[in-house]
């Protein structure tokens, strides 16, 4: 069976070799890289621009961006017919290939985030090792942390005020360098789509900019949801531990901190959401105004075939309704989480409509194709390109974040910036 035949439904006149080749994993790819870039930009708003209101979530989003980073390549590896060749992109850089540019940017961004995390957590590493060494009864986990942190410190045990000032300066420089690299990491995905001259829906110079703005929106939204969920877990854990340690923060205190952080972060989410919506609508209006030769088939796809996906799910449920929810006075955490979940739906549908919608019309301009998402896999191909493959990609960063946060705690840590 030809790749794509199992999930492609054809209508009217299409060429025999036309199928939906880019499926759910290629939708997940720009979606996940966008989350990486957006989470990093959120942390940089504090480290670079000094937005003090975002201090509590800056470290959280930086660690979460690091957890998202390895997952950015998972959709591509699952989609490739020869995934063992994927490492070639990283090991053999090619400066005239847009795909190969990903290897260069991905490696550079990974080193920047890792270095920034080292400077942010160096003071914590040193203080933790010093405290654990004087501890009389150490557990196996304590001994493991002493060994691991001693390696990560790399001999830089100086935590004097002068040394910490240098760390803070290094964090600011790395965060400043990381912003354009993070934007390029995701913007190049839009560049790949926008440079395909054979596809009328993708070929627009606004595509990279639209991808970058929606990436920041999705990254901030996911950080808000994950932060709120983490704080809810902390409330439950602290309520149980408070029986043994009454000095722990109360539920009311944690709720106050949570509401303050979420409210401040939502303000910046709204700002980037307005920018993303404006660019997407501008692109749609521009296409209709210029009305090039391919506009007839594009109009059939946008206003007829994919009307529900574009105007109901993406613009109404993913943009308009959450915009109203987040702008309403007396914002609560529950309403913020609901709004940000709908924002994530809107960004995901934008990726879906670009990737799948761009393949919905035949090159003959006389036929259509539809993608039927494989729900229950009957072989490895339908697993990777179906619902379960997408869910595996979506769940992985949260598993990684849990284990990374055991090493790099995002709440209640000593020291750091």
PDB file of C-alpha atoms in Angstrom, residues 296-413:
ATOM      1  CA  UNK A 296     -11.212  29.795  -6.602  1.00  0.00           C
ATOM      2  CA  UNK A 297     -10.031  26.451  -5.247  1.00  0.00           C
ATOM      3  CA  UNK A 298      -8.720  28.093  -2.049  1.00  0.00           C
ATOM      4  CA  UNK A 299     -12.086  29.760  -1.489  1.00  0.00           C
ATOM      5  CA  UNK A 300     -13.802  26.391  -1.826  1.00  0.00           C
ATOM      6  CA  UNK A 301     -11.452  24.913   0.789  1.00  0.00           C
ATOM      7  CA  UNK A 302     -11.552  27.841   3.231  1.00  0.00           C
ATOM      8  CA  UNK A 303     -15.237  28.824   3.060  1.00  0.00           C
ATOM      9  CA  UNK A 304     -16.814  25.444   2.260  1.00  0.00           C
ATOM     10  CA  UNK A 305     -14.775  22.280   2.894  1.00  0.00           C
ATOM     11  CA  UNK A 306     -12.899  23.483   6.001  1.00  0.00           C
ATOM     12  CA  UNK A 307     -15.345  26.154   7.196  1.00  0.00           C
ATOM     13  CA  UNK A 308     -15.985  24.384  10.531  1.00  0.00           C
ATOM     14  CA  UNK A 309     -12.284  23.740  11.188  1.00  0.00           C
ATOM     15  CA  UNK A 310     -11.202  27.287  10.323  1.00  0.00           C
ATOM     16  CA  UNK A 311     -13.999  29.622  11.393  1.00  0.00           C
ATOM     17  CA  UNK A 312     -15.674  27.588  14.142  1.00  0.00           C
ATOM     18  CA  UNK A 313     -12.841  25.652  15.814  1.00  0.00           C
ATOM     19  CA  UNK A 314      -9.857  27.908  15.069  1.00  0.00           C
ATOM     20  CA  UNK A 315     -11.205  31.454  15.053  1.00  0.00           C
ATOM     21  CA  UNK A 316     -14.324  31.177  17.242  1.00  0.00           C
ATOM     22  CA  UNK A 317     -13.470  28.471  19.804  1.00  0.00           C
ATOM     23  CA  UNK A 318      -9.697  29.030  19.681  1.00  0.00           C
ATOM     24  CA  UNK A 319      -9.489  32.824  19.419  1.00  0.00           C
ATOM     25  CA  UNK A 320     -12.712  34.778  19.988  1.00  0.00           C
ATOM     26  CA  UNK A 321     -14.211  32.923  22.977  1.00  0.00           C
ATOM     27  CA  UNK A 322     -10.935  32.637  24.980  1.00  0.00           C
ATOM     28  CA  UNK A 323     -10.166  36.282  24.162  1.00  0.00           C
ATOM     29  CA  UNK A 324     -13.484  37.291  25.758  1.00  0.00           C
ATOM     30  CA  UNK A 325     -12.992  34.906  28.708  1.00  0.00           C
ATOM     31  CA  UNK A 326      -9.538  36.276  29.484  1.00  0.00           C
ATOM     32  CA  UNK A 327     -10.588  39.926  29.123  1.00  0.00           C
ATOM     33  CA  UNK A 328     -13.571  39.661  31.453  1.00  0.00           C
ATOM     34  CA  UNK A 329     -12.998  41.317  34.861  1.00  0.00           C
ATOM     35  CA  UNK A 330     -12.225  39.368  38.037  1.00  0.00           C
ATOM     36  CA  UNK A 331     -10.254  36.664  36.324  1.00  0.00           C
ATOM     37  CA  UNK A 332     -10.147  33.358  38.186  1.00  0.00           C
ATOM     38  CA  UNK A 333      -7.668  30.526  37.788  1.00  0.00           C
ATOM     39  CA  UNK A 334     -10.360  28.182  36.487  1.00  0.00           C
ATOM     40  CA  UNK A 335     -11.473  30.675  33.837  1.00  0.00           C
ATOM     41  CA  UNK A 336      -7.847  31.335  32.881  1.00  0.00           C
ATOM     42  CA  UNK A 337      -7.180  27.597  32.492  1.00  0.00           C
ATOM     43  CA  UNK A 338     -10.330  27.154  30.393  1.00  0.00           C
ATOM     44  CA  UNK A 339      -9.373  30.108  28.203  1.00  0.00           C
ATOM     45  CA  UNK A 340      -5.797  28.929  27.722  1.00  0.00           C
ATOM     46  CA  UNK A 341      -6.967  25.401  26.861  1.00  0.00           C
ATOM     47  CA  UNK A 342      -9.151  26.891  24.145  1.00  0.00           C
ATOM     48  CA  UNK A 343      -6.205  28.985  22.962  1.00  0.00           C
ATOM     49  CA  UNK A 344      -4.161  25.797  22.593  1.00  0.00           C
ATOM     50  CA  UNK A 345      -7.037  24.305  20.595  1.00  0.00           C
ATOM     51  CA  UNK A 346      -6.981  27.340  18.307  1.00  0.00           C
ATOM     52  CA  UNK A 347      -3.236  27.116  17.720  1.00  0.00           C
ATOM     53  CA  UNK A 348      -3.447  23.375  17.094  1.00  0.00           C
ATOM     54  CA  UNK A 349      -6.264  23.897  14.587  1.00  0.00           C
ATOM     55  CA  UNK A 350      -4.204  26.598  12.885  1.00  0.00           C
ATOM     56  CA  UNK A 351      -1.405  24.039  12.419  1.00  0.00           C
ATOM     57  CA  UNK A 352      -3.954  21.444  11.263  1.00  0.00           C
ATOM     58  CA  UNK A 353      -5.535  23.819   8.746  1.00  0.00           C
ATOM     59  CA  UNK A 354      -2.148  24.791   7.348  1.00  0.00           C
ATOM     60  CA  UNK A 355      -0.699  21.264   7.074  1.00  0.00           C
ATOM     61  CA  UNK A 356      -3.807  19.213   6.243  1.00  0.00           C
ATOM     62  CA  UNK A 357      -5.752  22.035   4.587  1.00  0.00           C
ATOM     63  CA  UNK A 358      -2.797  22.787   2.332  1.00  0.00           C
ATOM     64  CA  UNK A 359      -3.072  19.258   0.973  1.00  0.00           C
ATOM     65  CA  UNK A 360      -6.878  19.264   0.758  1.00  0.00           C
ATOM     66  CA  UNK A 361      -7.030  20.350  -2.881  1.00  0.00           C
ATOM     67  CA  UNK A 362      -5.585  18.551  -5.868  1.00  0.00           C
ATOM     68  CA  UNK A 363      -2.890  20.019  -8.088  1.00  0.00           C
ATOM     69  CA  UNK A 364      -5.460  19.689 -10.859  1.00  0.00           C
ATOM     70  CA  UNK A 365      -7.545  22.380  -9.080  1.00  0.00           C
ATOM     71  CA  UNK A 366     -10.537  20.135  -9.838  1.00  0.00           C
ATOM     72  CA  UNK A 367     -10.626  17.756  -6.884  1.00  0.00           C
ATOM     73  CA  UNK A 368     -10.295  17.501  -3.117  1.00  0.00           C
ATOM     74  CA  UNK A 369      -8.709  15.164  -0.582  1.00  0.00           C
ATOM     75  CA  UNK A 370      -9.609  14.641   3.059  1.00  0.00           C
ATOM     76  CA  UNK A 371      -7.543  13.172   5.891  1.00  0.00           C
ATOM     77  CA  UNK A 372      -9.182  10.471   7.993  1.00  0.00           C
ATOM     78  CA  UNK A 373      -7.242  10.262  11.261  1.00  0.00           C
ATOM     79  CA  UNK A 374      -6.568   6.595  12.153  1.00  0.00           C
ATOM     80  CA  UNK A 375      -8.073   6.102  15.615  1.00  0.00           C
ATOM     81  CA  UNK A 376      -7.394   2.449  16.351  1.00  0.00           C
ATOM     82  CA  UNK A 377      -4.056   1.285  14.859  1.00  0.00           C
ATOM     83  CA  UNK A 378      -3.912  -1.976  12.925  1.00  0.00           C
ATOM     84  CA  UNK A 379      -0.192  -1.726  12.091  1.00  0.00           C
ATOM     85  CA  UNK A 380       2.853   0.375  12.995  1.00  0.00           C
ATOM     86  CA  UNK A 381       2.133   2.864  10.209  1.00  0.00           C
ATOM     87  CA  UNK A 382      -1.362   3.705  11.444  1.00  0.00           C
ATOM     88  CA  UNK A 383      -0.040   3.871  15.023  1.00  0.00           C
ATOM     89  CA  UNK A 384       2.629   6.444  14.164  1.00  0.00           C
ATOM     90  CA  UNK A 385       0.360   8.483  11.873  1.00  0.00           C
ATOM     91  CA  UNK A 386      -2.750   8.139  14.027  1.00  0.00           C
ATOM     92  CA  UNK A 387      -4.270   9.270  17.296  1.00  0.00           C
ATOM     93  CA  UNK A 388      -2.068   7.141  19.556  1.00  0.00           C
ATOM     94  CA  UNK A 389       1.136   8.413  17.939  1.00  0.00           C
ATOM     95  CA  UNK A 390       0.017  12.003  18.470  1.00  0.00           C
ATOM     96  CA  UNK A 391      -0.959  11.301  22.094  1.00  0.00           C
ATOM     97  CA  UNK A 392       2.456   9.754  22.736  1.00  0.00           C
ATOM     98  CA  UNK A 393       4.120  12.935  21.485  1.00  0.00           C
ATOM     99  CA  UNK A 394       1.776  15.125  23.569  1.00  0.00           C
ATOM    100  CA  UNK A 395       2.324  13.205  26.838  1.00  0.00           C
ATOM    101  CA  UNK A 396       6.119  12.799  26.604  1.00  0.00           C
ATOM    102  CA  UNK A 397       7.093  16.382  27.599  1.00  0.00           C
ATOM    103  CA  UNK A 398       5.075  16.153  30.820  1.00  0.00           C
ATOM    104  CA  UNK A 399       6.831  12.905  31.760  1.00  0.00           C
ATOM    105  CA  UNK A 400      10.212  14.516  31.025  1.00  0.00           C
ATOM    106  CA  UNK A 401       9.232  17.643  32.953  1.00  0.00           C
ATOM    107  CA  UNK A 402       8.394  15.542  36.032  1.00  0.00           C
ATOM    108  CA  UNK A 403      11.798  13.846  36.085  1.00  0.00           C
ATOM    109  CA  UNK A 404      13.754  17.013  35.194  1.00  0.00           C
ATOM    110  CA  UNK A 405      11.963  18.963  37.932  1.00  0.00           C
ATOM    111  CA  UNK A 406      13.217  16.388  40.446  1.00  0.00           C
ATOM    112  CA  UNK A 407      16.737  17.544  39.545  1.00  0.00           C
ATOM    113  CA  UNK A 408      15.934  21.173  38.746  1.00  0.00           C
ATOM    114  CA  UNK A 409      13.102  22.093  41.155  1.00  0.00           C
ATOM    115  CA  UNK A 410      10.830  24.853  39.944  1.00  0.00           C
ATOM    116  CA  UNK A 411       9.225  25.645  43.316  1.00  0.00           C
ATOM    117  CA  UNK A 412      10.653  26.588  46.709  1.00  0.00           C
ATOM    118  CA  UNK A 413      14.320  26.240  45.726  1.00  0.00           C
TER     119      UNK A 413
END
